[in-house]
C-alpha positions in Angstrom: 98.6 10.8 79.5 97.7 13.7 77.8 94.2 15.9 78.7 91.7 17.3 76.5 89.1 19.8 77.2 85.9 19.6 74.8 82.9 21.4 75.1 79.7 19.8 75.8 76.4 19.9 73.4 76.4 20.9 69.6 80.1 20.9 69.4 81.1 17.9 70.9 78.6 16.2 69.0 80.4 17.9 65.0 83.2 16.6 66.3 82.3 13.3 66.8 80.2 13.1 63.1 83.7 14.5 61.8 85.1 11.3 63.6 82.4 9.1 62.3 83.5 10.4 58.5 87.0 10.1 59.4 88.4 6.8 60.4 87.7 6.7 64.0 90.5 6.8 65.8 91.3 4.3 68.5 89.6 6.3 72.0 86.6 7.3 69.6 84.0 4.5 71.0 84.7 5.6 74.7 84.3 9.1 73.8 81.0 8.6 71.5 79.7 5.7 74.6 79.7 8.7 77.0 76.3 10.2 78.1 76.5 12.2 81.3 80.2 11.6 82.5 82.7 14.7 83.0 86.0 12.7 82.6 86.5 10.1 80.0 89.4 8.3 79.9 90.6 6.1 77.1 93.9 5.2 75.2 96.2 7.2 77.4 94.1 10.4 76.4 91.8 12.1 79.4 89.1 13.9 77.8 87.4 16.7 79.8 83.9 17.4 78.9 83.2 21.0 79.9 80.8 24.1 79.4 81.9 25.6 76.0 83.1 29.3 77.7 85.5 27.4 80.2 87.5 25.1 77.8 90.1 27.7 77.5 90.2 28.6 81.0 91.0 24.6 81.3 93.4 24.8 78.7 95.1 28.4 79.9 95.6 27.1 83.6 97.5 23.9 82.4 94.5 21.7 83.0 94.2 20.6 80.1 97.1 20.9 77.4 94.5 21.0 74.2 91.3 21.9 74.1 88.5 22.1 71.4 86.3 25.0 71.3 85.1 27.4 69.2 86.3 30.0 67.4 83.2 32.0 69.1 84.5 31.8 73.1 87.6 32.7 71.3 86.8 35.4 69.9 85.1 36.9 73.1 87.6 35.9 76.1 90.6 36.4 74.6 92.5 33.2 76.3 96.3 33.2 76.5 96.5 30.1 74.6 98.0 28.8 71.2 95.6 28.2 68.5 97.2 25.4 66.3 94.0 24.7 63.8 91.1 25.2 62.3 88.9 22.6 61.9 86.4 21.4 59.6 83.8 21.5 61.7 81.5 23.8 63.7 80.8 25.7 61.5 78.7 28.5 61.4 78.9 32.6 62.4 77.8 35.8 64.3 75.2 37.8 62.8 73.4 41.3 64.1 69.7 40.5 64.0 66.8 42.5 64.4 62.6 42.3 64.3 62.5 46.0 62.3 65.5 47.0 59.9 66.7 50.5 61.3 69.1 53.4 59.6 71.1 52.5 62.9 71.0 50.2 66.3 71.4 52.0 69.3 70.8 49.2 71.9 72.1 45.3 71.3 71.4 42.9 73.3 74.3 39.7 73.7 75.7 36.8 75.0 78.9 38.0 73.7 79.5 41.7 74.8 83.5 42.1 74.0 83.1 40.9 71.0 79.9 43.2 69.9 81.7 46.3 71.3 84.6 45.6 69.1 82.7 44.9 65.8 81.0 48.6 66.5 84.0 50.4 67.7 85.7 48.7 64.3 82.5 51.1 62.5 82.6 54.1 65.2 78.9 53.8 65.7 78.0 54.3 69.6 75.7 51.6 70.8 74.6 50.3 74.4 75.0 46.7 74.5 73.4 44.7 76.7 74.5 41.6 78.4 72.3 38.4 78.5 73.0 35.1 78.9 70.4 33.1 77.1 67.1 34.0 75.1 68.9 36.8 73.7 66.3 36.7 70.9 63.6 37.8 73.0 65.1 41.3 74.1 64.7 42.3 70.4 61.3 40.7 70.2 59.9 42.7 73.1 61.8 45.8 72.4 64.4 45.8 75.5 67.0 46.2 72.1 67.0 47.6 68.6 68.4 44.0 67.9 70.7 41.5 69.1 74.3 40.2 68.2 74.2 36.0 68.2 75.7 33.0 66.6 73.5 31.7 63.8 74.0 28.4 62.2 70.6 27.7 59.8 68.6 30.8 60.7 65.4 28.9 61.9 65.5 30.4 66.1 65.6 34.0 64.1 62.8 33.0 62.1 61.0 31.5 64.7 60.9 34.6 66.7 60.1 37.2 64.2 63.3 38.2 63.6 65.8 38.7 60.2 69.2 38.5 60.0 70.3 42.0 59.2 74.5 41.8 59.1 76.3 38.6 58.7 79.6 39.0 60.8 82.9 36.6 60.9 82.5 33.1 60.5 82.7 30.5 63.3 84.4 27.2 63.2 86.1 25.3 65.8 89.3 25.2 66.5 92.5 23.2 68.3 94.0 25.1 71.2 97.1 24.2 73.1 98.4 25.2 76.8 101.6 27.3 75.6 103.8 25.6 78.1 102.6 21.8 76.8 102.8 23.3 73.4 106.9 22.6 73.8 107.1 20.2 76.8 104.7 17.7 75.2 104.8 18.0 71.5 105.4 15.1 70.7 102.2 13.9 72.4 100.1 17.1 70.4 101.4 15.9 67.2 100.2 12.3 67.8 96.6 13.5 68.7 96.5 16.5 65.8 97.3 13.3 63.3 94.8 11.2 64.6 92.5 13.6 63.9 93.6 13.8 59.9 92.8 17.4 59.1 93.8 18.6 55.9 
């Protein structure tokens, strides 16, 4: 048996379209038939369906010895985990936003604060970056932030609010993460799942 950790929502549900186009492998119908259950079990694989920030927690503690997230939590946590692929899927990217283009943002408001701090330390600008955990887009609208940092995918909940993309950052995609200790002691097991789910 081998455990996987996959975030709930929009990213679960890329991966299993990418499935759909893809030859569906055999524990795809269990996976796709599931509406509200945690733990899915199916073919020898247990999949773990999980709040997207904790799948690498799973995956670090040895919960899990893969996990699919994306390249997003990544990029903000910093999990002591083995990244093994990209996929082709989840795609999309961070992007500073704002209702008023400025010379420079003092204030950003942000789901993902290590991540911010380290795109403006990378251009030695000094901001104050605020923490939020949802409706970031409204901090900029009422004027609680110059503007915000976010993941945008088609632009239409910036739009929606008054607000313009200003900056496009890195990309996002998701990606294949392994427990480094079931990285060697079940391999064999990793391949099996990585070529099931034909990438490349």
């Amino acid at each position: 048996m081998i455990t996987i950790a996959l975030s709930k929502g929009r990213l679960l549900k890329s991966f299993l379209d990418y499935l759909e186009q893809n030859g569906h492998p055999r524990w795809h119908g269990a996976l796709k038939a599931a509406q509200r259950e945690l733990l899915v079990e199916a073919e020898g694989i247990r999949f773990l369906l999980v709040k997207g920030d904790d799948v690498p927690t799973y995956v670090e503690e040895g919960i899990a010895e893969l996990g699919i997230t994306g390249s997003d939590i990544l990029a903000e946590y910093g999990a002591d985990v083995n990244e093994l692929l990209e996929l082709p899927f989840g795609h999309c990217h961070f992007a500073l936003a704002s209702k008023e283009e400025l010379p420079d943002y003092r204030t950003i408001a942000t789901k993902y604060v290590n991540y911010s701090r380290s795109v403006f330390d990378r251009s030695e600008k000094p901001v104050k970056i605020i923490k939020l955990n949802g409706s970031v887009e409204l901090a900029a609208v009422i004027g609680m932030a110059d503007a915000i940092v976010d993941i945008v995918q088609s632009g239409d909940t910036l739009r929606m609010n008054g607000l313009e993309e200003r900056v496009r950052l890195d990309p996002i995609n998701a990606r294949l993460i392994a427990n480094k200790h079931a990285f060697f002691t079940k391999s064999a097991e990793i391949r099996a799942f990585i070529n099931e789910l034909r990438v490349g």
